[in-house]
Coordinates of C-alpha atoms in Angstrom, one line a residue:
Chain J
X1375 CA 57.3 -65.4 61.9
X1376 CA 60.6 -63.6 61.7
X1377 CA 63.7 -65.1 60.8
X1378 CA 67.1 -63.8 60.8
X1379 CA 69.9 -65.2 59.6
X1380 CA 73.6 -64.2 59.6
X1381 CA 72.7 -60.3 59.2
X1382 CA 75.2 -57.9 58.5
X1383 CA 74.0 -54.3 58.4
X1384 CA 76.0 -51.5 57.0
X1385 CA 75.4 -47.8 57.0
X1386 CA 76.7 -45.8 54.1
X1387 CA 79.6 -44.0 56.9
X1388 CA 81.2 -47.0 57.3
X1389 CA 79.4 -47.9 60.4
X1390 CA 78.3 -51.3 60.7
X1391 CA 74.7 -51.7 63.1
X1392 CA 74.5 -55.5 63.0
X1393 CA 77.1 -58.0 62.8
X1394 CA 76.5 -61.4 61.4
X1395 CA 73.0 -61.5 64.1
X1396 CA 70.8 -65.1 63.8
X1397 CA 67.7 -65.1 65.6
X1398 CA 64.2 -66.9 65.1
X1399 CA 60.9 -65.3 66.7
X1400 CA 57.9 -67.5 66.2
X1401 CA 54.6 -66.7 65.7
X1402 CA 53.2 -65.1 69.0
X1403 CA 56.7 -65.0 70.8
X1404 CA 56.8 -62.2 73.4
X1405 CA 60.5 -60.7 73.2
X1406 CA 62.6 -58.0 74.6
X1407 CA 65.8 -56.6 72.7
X1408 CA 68.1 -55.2 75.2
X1409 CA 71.2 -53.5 75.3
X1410 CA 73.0 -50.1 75.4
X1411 CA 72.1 -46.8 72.8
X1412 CA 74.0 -47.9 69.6
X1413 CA 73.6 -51.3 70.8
X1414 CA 71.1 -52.1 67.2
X1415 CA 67.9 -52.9 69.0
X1416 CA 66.5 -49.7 66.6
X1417 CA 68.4 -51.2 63.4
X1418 CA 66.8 -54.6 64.1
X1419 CA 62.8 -53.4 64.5
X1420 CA 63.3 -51.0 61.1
X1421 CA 65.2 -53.9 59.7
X1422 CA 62.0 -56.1 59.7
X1423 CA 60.1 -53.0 58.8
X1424 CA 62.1 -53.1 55.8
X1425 CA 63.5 -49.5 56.1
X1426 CA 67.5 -51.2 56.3
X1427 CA 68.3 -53.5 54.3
X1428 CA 71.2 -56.2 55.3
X1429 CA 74.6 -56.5 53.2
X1430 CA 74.6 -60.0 53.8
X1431 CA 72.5 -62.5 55.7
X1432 CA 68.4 -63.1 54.9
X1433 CA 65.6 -61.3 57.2
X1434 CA 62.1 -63.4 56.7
X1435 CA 58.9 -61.7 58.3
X1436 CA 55.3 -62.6 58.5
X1437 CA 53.6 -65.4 57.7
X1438 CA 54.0 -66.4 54.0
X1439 CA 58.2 -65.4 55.2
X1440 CA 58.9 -62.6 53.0
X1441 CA 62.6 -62.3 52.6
X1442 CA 62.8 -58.2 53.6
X1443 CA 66.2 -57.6 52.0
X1444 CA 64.8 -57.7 48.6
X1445 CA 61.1 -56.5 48.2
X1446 CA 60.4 -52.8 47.6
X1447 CA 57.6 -50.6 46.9
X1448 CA 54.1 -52.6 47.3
X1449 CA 55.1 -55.9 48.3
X1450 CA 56.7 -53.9 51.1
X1451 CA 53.5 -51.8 52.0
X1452 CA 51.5 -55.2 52.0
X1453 CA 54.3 -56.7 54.1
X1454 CA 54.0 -53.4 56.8
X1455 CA 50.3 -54.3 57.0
X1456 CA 51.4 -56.8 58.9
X1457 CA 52.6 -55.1 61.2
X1458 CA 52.1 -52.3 63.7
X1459 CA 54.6 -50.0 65.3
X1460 CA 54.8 -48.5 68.6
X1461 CA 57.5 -45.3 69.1
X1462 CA 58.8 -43.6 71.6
X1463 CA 57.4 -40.1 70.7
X1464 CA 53.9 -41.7 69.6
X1465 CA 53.7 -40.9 66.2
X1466 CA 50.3 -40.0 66.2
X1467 CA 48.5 -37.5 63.9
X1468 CA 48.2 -34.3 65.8
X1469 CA 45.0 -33.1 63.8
X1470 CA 43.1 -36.2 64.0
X1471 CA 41.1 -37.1 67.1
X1472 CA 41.6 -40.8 68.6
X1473 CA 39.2 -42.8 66.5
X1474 CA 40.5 -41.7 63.4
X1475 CA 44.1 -42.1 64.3
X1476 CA 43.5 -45.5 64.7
X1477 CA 41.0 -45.5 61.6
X1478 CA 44.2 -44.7 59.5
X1479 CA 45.4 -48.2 59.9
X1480 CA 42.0 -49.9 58.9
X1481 CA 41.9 -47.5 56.0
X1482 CA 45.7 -48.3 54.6
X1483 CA 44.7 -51.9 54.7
X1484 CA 41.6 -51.1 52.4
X1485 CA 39.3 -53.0 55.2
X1486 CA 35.7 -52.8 55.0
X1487 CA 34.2 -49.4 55.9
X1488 CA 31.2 -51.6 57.5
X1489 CA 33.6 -52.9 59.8
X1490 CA 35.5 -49.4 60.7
X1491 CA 33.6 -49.0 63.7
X1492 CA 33.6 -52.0 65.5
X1493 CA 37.3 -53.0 65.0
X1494 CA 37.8 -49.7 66.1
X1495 CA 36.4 -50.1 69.4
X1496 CA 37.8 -53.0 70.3
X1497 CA 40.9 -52.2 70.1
X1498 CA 40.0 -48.9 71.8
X1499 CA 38.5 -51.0 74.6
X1500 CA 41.7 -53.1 74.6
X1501 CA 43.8 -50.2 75.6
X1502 CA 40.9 -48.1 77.7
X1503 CA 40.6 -45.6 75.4
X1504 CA 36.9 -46.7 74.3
X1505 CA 35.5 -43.2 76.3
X1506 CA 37.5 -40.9 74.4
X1507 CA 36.8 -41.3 70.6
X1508 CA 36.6 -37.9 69.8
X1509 CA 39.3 -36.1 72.0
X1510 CA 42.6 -34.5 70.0
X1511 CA 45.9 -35.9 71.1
X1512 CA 46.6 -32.3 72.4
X1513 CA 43.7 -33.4 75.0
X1514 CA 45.6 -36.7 76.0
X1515 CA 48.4 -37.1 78.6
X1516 CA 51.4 -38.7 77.2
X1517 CA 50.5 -42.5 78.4
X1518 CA 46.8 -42.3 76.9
X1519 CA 48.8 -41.0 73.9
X1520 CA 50.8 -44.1 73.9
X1521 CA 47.6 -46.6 73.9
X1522 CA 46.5 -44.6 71.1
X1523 CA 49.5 -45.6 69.1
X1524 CA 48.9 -49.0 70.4
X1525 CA 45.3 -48.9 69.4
X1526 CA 46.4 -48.5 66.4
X1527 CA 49.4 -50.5 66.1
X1528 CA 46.8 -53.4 66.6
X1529 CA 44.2 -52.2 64.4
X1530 CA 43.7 -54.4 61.2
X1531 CA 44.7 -57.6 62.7
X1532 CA 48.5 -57.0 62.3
X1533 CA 50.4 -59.9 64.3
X1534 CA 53.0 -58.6 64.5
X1535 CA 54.0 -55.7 67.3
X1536 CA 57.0 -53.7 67.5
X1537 CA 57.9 -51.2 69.9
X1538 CA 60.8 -48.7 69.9
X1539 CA 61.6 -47.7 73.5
X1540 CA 57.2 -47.3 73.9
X1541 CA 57.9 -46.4 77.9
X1542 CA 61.1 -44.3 77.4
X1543 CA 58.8 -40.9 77.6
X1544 CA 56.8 -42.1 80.4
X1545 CA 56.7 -42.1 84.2
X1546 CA 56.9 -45.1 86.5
X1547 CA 53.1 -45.7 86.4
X1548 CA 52.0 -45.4 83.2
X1549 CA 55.3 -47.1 81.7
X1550 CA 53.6 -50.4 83.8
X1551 CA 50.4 -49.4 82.9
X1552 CA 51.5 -49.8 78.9
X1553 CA 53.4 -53.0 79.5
X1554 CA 51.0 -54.6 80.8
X1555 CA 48.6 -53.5 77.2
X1556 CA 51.6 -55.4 76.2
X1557 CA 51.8 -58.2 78.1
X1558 CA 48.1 -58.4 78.0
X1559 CA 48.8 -59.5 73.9
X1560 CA 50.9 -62.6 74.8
X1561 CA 50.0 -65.4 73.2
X1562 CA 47.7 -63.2 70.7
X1563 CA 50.8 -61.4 68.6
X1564 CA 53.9 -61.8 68.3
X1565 CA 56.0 -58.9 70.2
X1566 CA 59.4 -57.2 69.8
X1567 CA 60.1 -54.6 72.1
X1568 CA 63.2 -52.7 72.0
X1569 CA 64.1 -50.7 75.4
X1570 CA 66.7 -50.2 77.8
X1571 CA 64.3 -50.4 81.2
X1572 CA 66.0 -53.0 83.0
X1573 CA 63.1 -53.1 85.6
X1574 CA 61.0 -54.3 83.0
X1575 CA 62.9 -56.4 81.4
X1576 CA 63.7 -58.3 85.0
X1577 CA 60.2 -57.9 86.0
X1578 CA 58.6 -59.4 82.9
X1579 CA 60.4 -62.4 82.7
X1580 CA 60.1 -62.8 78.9
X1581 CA 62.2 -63.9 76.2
X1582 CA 65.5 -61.4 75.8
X1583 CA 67.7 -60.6 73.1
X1584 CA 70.7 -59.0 74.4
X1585 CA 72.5 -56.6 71.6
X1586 CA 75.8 -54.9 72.2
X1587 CA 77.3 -53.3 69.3
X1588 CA 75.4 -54.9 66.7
X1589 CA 76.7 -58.5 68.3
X1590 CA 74.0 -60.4 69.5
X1591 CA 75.4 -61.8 73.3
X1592 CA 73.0 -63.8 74.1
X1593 CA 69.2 -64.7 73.7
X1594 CA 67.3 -65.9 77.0
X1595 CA 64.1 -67.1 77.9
X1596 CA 63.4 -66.3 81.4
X1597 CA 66.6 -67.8 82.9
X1598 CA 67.8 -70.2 80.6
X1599 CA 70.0 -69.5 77.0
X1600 CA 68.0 -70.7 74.3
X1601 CA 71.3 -69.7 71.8
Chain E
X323 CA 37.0 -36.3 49.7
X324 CA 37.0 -35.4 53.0
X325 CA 40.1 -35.8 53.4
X326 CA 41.0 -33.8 50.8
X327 CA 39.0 -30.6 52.1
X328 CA 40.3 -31.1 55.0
X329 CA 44.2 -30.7 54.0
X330 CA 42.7 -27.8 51.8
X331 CA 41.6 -25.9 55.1
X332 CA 44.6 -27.1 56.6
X333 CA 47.2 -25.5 54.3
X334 CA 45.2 -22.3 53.3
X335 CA 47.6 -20.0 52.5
X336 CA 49.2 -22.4 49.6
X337 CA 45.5 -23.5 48.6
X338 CA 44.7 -19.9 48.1
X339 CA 48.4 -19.4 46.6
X340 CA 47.4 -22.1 43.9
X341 CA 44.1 -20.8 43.6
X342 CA 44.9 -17.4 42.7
X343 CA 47.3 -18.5 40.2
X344 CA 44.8 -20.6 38.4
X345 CA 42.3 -17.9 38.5
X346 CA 44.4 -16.0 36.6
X347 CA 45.9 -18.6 34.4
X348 CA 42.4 -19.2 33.2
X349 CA 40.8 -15.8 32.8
X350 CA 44.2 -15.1 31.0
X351 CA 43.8 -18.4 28.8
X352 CA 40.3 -17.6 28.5
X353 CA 40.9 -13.9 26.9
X354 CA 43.4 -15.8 24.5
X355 CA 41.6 -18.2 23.2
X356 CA 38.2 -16.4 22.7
X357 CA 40.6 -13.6 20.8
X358 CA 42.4 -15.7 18.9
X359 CA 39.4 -17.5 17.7
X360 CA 37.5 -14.5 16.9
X361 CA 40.5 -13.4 15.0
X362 CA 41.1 -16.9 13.1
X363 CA 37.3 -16.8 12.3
X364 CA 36.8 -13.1 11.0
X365 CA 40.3 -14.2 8.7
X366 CA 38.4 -17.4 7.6
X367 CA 35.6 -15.0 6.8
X368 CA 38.5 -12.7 4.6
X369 CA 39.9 -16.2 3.2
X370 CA 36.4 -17.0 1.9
X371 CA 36.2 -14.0 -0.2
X372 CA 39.1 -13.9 -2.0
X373 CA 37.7 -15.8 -5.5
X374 CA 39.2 -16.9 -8.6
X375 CA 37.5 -15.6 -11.6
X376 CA 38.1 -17.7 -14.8
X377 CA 37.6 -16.3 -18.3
X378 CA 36.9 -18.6 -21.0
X379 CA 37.4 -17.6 -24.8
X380 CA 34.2 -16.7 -26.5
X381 CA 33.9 -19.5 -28.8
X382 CA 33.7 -22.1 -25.7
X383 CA 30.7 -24.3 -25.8
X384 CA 28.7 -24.0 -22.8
X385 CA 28.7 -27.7 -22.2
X386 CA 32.4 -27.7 -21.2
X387 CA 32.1 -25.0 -18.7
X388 CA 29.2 -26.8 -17.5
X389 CA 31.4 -29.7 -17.3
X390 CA 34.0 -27.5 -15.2
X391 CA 31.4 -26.3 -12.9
X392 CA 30.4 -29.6 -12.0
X393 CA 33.8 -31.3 -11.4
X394 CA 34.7 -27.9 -8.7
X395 CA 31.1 -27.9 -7.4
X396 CA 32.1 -32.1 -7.2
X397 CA 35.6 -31.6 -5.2
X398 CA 33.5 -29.8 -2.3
X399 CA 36.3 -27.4 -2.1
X400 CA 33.8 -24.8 -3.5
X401 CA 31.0 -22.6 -1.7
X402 CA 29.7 -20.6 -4.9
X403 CA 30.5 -21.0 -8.5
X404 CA 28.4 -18.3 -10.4
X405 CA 28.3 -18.8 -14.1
X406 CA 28.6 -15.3 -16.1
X407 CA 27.4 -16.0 -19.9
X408 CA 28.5 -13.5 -22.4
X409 CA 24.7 -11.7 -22.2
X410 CA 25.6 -11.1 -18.5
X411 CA 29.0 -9.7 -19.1
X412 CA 27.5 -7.4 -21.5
X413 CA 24.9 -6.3 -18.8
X414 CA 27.8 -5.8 -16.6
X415 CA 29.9 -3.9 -18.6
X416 CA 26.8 -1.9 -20.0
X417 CA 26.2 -0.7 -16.6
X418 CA 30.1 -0.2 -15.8
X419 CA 30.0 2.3 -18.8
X420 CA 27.3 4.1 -17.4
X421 CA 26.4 7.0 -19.7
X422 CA 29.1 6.9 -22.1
X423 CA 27.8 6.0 -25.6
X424 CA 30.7 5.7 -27.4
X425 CA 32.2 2.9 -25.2
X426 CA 28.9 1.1 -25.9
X427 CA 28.9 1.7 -29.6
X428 CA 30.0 -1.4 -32.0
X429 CA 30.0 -3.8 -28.9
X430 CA 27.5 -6.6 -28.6
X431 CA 27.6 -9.9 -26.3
X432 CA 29.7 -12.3 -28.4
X433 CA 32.9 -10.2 -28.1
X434 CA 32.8 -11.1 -24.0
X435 CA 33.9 -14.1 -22.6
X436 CA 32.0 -16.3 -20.0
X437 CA 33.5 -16.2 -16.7
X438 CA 32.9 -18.5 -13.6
X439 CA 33.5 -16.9 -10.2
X440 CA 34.9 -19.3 -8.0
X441 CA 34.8 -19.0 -4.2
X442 CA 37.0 -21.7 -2.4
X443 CA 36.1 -22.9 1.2
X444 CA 39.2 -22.2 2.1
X445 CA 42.0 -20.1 0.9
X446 CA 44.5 -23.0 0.7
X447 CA 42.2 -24.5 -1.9
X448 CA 42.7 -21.7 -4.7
X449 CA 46.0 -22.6 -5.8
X450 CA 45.2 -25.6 -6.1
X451 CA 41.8 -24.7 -8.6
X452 CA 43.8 -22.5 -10.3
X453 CA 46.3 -24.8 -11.6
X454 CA 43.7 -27.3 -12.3
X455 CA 41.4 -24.3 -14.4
X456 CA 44.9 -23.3 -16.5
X457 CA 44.7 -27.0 -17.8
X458 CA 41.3 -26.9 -19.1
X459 CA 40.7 -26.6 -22.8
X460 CA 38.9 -23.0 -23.5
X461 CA 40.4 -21.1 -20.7
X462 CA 41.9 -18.0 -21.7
X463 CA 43.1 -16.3 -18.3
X464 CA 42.8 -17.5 -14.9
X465 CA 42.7 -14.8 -12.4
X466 CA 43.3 -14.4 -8.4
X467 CA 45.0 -12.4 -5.8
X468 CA 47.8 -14.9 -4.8
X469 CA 49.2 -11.9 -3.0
X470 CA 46.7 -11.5 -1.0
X471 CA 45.8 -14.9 -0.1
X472 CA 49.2 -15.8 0.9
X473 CA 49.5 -12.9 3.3
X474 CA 46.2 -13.6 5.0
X475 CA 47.5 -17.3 4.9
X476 CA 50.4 -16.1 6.7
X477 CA 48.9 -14.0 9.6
X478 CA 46.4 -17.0 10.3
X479 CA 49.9 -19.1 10.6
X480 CA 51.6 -16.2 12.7
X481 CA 48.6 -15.9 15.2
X482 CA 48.0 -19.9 15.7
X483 CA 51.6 -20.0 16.3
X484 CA 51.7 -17.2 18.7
X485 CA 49.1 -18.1 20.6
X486 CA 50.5 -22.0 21.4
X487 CA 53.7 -20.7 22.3
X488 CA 52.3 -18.3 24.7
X489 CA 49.5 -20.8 26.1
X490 CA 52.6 -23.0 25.9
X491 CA 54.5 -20.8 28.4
X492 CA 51.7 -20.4 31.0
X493 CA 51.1 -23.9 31.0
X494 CA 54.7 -24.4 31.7
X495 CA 54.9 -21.5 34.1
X496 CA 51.5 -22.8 36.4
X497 CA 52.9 -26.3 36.4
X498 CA 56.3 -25.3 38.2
X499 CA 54.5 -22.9 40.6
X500 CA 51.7 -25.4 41.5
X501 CA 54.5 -28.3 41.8
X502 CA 56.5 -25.7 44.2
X503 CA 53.1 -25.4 46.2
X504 CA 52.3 -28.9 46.2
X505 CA 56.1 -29.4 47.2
X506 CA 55.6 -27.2 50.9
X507 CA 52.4 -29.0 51.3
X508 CA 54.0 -32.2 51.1
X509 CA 56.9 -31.1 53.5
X510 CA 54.2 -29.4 55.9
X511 CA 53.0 -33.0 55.9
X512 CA 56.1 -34.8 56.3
X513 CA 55.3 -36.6 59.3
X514 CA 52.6 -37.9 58.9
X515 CA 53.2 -39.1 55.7
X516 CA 55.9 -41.1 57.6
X517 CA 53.4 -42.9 59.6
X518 CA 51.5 -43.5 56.5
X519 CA 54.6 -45.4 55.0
X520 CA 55.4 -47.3 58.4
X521 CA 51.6 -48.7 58.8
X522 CA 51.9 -49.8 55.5
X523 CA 50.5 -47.0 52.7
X524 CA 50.9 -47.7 48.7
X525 CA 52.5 -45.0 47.5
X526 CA 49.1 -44.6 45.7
X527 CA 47.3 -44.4 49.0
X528 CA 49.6 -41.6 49.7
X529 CA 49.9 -39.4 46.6
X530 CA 46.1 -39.5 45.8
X531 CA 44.9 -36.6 48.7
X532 CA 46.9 -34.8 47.1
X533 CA 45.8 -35.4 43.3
X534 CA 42.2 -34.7 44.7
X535 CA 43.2 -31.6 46.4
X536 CA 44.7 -30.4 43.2
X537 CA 41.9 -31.2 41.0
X538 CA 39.4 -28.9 43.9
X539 CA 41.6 -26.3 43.8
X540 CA 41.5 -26.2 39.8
X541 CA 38.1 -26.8 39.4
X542 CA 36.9 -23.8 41.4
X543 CA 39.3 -21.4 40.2
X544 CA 38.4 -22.3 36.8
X545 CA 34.8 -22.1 38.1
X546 CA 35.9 -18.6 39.6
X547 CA 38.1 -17.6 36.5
X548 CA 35.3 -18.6 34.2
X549 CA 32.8 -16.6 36.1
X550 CA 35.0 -13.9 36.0
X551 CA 35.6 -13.8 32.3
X552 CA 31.7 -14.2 31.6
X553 CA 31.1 -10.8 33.7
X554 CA 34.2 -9.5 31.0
X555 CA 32.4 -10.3 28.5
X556 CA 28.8 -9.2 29.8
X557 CA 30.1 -5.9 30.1
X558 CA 31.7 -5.7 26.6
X559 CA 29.5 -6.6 24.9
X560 CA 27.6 -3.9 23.7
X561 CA 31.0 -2.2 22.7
X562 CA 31.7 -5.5 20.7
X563 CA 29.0 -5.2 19.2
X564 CA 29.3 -1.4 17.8
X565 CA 32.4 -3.3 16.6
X566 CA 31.5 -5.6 14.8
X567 CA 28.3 -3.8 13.5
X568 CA 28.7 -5.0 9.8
X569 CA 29.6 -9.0 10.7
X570 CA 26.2 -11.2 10.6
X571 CA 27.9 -14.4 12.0
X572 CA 31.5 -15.5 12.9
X573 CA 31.6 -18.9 11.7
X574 CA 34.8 -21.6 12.4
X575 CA 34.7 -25.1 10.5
X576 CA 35.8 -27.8 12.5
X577 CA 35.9 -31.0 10.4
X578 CA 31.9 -31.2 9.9
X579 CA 31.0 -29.2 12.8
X580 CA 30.3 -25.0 12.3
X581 CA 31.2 -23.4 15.5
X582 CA 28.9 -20.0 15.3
X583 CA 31.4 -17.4 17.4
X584 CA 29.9 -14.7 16.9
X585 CA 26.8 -13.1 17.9
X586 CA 28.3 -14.6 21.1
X587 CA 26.3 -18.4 22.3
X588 CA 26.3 -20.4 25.6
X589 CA 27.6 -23.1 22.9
X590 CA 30.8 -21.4 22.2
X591 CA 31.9 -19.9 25.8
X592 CA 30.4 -24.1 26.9
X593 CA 33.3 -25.3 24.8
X594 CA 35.6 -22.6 25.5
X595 CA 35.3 -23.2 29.0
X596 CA 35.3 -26.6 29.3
X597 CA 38.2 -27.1 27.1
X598 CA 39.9 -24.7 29.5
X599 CA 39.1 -26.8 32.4
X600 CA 40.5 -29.8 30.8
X601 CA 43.6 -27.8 29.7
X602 CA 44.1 -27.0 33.5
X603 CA 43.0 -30.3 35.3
X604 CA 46.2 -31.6 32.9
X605 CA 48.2 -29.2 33.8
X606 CA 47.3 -29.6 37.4
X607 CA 48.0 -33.0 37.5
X608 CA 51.2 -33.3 35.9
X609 CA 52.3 -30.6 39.0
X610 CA 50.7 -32.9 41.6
X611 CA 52.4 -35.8 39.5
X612 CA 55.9 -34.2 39.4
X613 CA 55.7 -33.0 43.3
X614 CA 54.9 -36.6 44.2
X615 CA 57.5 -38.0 42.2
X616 CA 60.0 -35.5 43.8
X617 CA 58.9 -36.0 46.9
X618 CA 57.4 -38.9 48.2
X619 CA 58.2 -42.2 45.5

């Protein structure tokens, strides 16, 4: 589901984010990228989004493998129709109440109108949001703000999640309250989640991908190396 | 749609902005082109007059006038030919003398030469007629205000010319102030159009709110505008048409069609509107189009 293979990525200043990284997710893989701030974990989620593209090495996402590096304008909006994003600050549109932030996804992937409503409450009712359809994201607290953008992230069918630091706004509660939306999706999605939140991580037991400046150091499933 | 509105309400002070403009972009294109084509048409009136009058020598057989009638009437460059026979130029010059025997005396009908009077569709035409005419056998003079028709050829030229360049500039004008417009709307949307991009959007899926915003915005204030001009017009009437007391009808020709101008018809403000509208639903989407470009692509 994605692929990456010997991927160096370069920034116009001279800085490089990822050096020479080889991973493989498969399809439905539940995976944490860890490391410190500068460390790439950003780099390698906007990476598969397509927004970097590597100066050597091959990304492939989704399922028919698209090689990221080289698509651009529509083939990389269908390939982002794959996936959802989750962000730290949200990310959700401040003017539109919770069923049509999540509606925004649906529409982008030029679904059915006939089926608007119900895949919209499902995945409301997947995050517990199903009550509040027509409340303003002023009217949420930050965590019910969160499973909005997670709502939405799964809207469409997208299988492939990816978060950026989705618990680094959040308090102690709610942060487990979303990770466990999260954890709720294994086996269902495949998962990237990029945070620092050691308690998590430890707690969790997933697959982790350890960055530290842009080298990948070591790639674990629960407590054995994989690579 | 909805959408659409909604980002119109959203953004009113640049929806207004780009309203206004257009309002008065199209009352102002409006007043223009109503002007210029009563203008053009009262000169095609003028160019219609101007004739050529063709005098033949006395001893010409009718039968080859005749034959030069038909072959003008034939070219459809014509609107009247009127055959003067020597009688008739007698009759005329009979009543030019008035009173005044002496001029009478010792003249009878076989010392005048028939004349056709020639008036040309079109101005451009007589030139051409008139070089023709010199060629025929039995013509003796050829006669027609070259002068005149040149000059009034000229100002028709001068006016149509005019009046691009300026609708020329105001087009030019609207489309950098609506693609400024659409330019802060676009960056008052920023955000969000970055979560459209990351979930996936076409750029088409972005761009068109705003190409259906544009094309609201421009049809209502050429709806407004339009209304606005019709009221103009309401109220000048009566003084325009003191003016043009002694004018029957204002005709243009386009191709095979006769647009009446003048006394003023829901036909001819219909087209003058609508052509307006299409002139600024072009000119509003090449602004949406170059904002987007700038912008978003």
């Amino acid at each position: 589901m994605i692929s990456f293979r010997n991927v160096t990525i370069s920034f116009g200043n001279g800085v490089t984010a990822l050096s020479s990284v080889s991973f493989d997710i498969p399809k439905n893989d539940f995976v944490f990228l860890v490391g410190q701030s500068g460390a790439g974990k950003s780099t390698v989620l906007n990476s598969i989004m397509g927004s970097h593209r590597p100066k050597s090495g091959t990304i492939e996402v989704g399922s028919s493998g698209t090689k990221v590096g080289r698509i651009n304008g529509k083939k990389l909006s269908l390939l982002r129709q794959e996936i959802g994003f989750v962000f730290q600050d949200f990310k959700i549109i401040p003017y539109k109440n919770v069923f049509e932030n999540v509606l925004v996804a649906l529409t982008i992937k030029g679904i059915s109108p006939s089926l608007y409503q119900p895949e919209v409450m499902s995945v409301l009712h997947s995050v517990g949001l199903e009550n509040r359809l027509y409340e303003f994201p002023s009217q949420l607290s930050a965590g019910e703000q969160q499973r909005v953008a997670i709502a939405r992230a799964l809207a469409g069918g997208r299988q492939i999640i990816l978060a950026d630091e989705p618990t680094g706004n959040l308090d102690p509660k709610t942060t487990w309250e979303i990770m466990r939306i999260f954890t709720n999706l294994t086996g269902q999605r495949t998962v990237v989640i990029a945070t620092h939140n050691n308690d998590v991580v430890n707690s969790l037991k997933k697959r982790t991908i350890t960055l530290e400046q842009g080298h990948l150091v070591s790639d674990l499933v629960s407590s054995h190396t994989t690579s | 749609m909805r959408e659409s509105l909604i980002n119109i309400r959203r953004t009113p002070f640049q929806s207004l902005s780009m309203c206004m403009i257009q309002v008065f972009v199209t009352f102002l294109i409006l007043v223009v082109s109503t002007g210029t084509l009563f203008i053009l048409s009262t000169l095609n009136s003028v160019e219609s007059e101007p004739k050529i009058i063709v005098y033949f020598q006395p001893a010409t057989p009718e039968a080859e006038i005749f034959r030069i009638r038909e072959f003008l009437t034939g070219s459809g460059k014509t609107s009247l030919i009127n055959y003067i026979n020597k009688q008739q130029a007698y009759e005329i010059y009979k009543r030019q003398a008035g009173a005044n025997q002496l001029l009478i005396e010792d003249t009878s009908p076989d010392i005048f030469p028939p004349s056709l009077e020639i008036k040309a569709k079109n101005a451009t035409y007589l030139e051409e007629m008139s070089t023709y005419l010199k060629k025929q056998t039995g013509v003796d003079e050829v006669q027609y205000q070259k002068a005149t028709v040149t000059r009034l050829l000229s100002i028709t030229s001068i006016i149509r010319n005019s009046v691009i360049i300026f609708v020329g500039y105001l087009a030019l004008m609207t489309i950098l102030i609506l693609a400024t417009m659409i330019s802060f709307k676009i960056a008052m949307r920023k955000d969000e159009i970055e979560i459209f991009e990351l979930l996936g959007a076409t750029s088409r899926y972005i761009t068109k709110p705003f190409f259906i915003e544009s094309y609201i915005v421009t049809t209502f204030s050429v709806l407004v505008g339009c209304t606005l001009f019709g009221f103009g017009l309401w109220y000048m009437y009566p003084g325009l048409a003191s003016y043009l007391k002694g004018i029957a009808t204002l005709t243009l020709n386009v191709r095979e069609f006769v647009l009446v101008i003048w006394p003023l018809n829901a036909i001819f403000i219909s087209i003058v509107c609508a052509g307006t509208w299409l002139l600024m639903m072009i000119i509003s989407g090449i602004s949406t189009k170059i904002a987007t470009q700038k912008y978003l692509i």
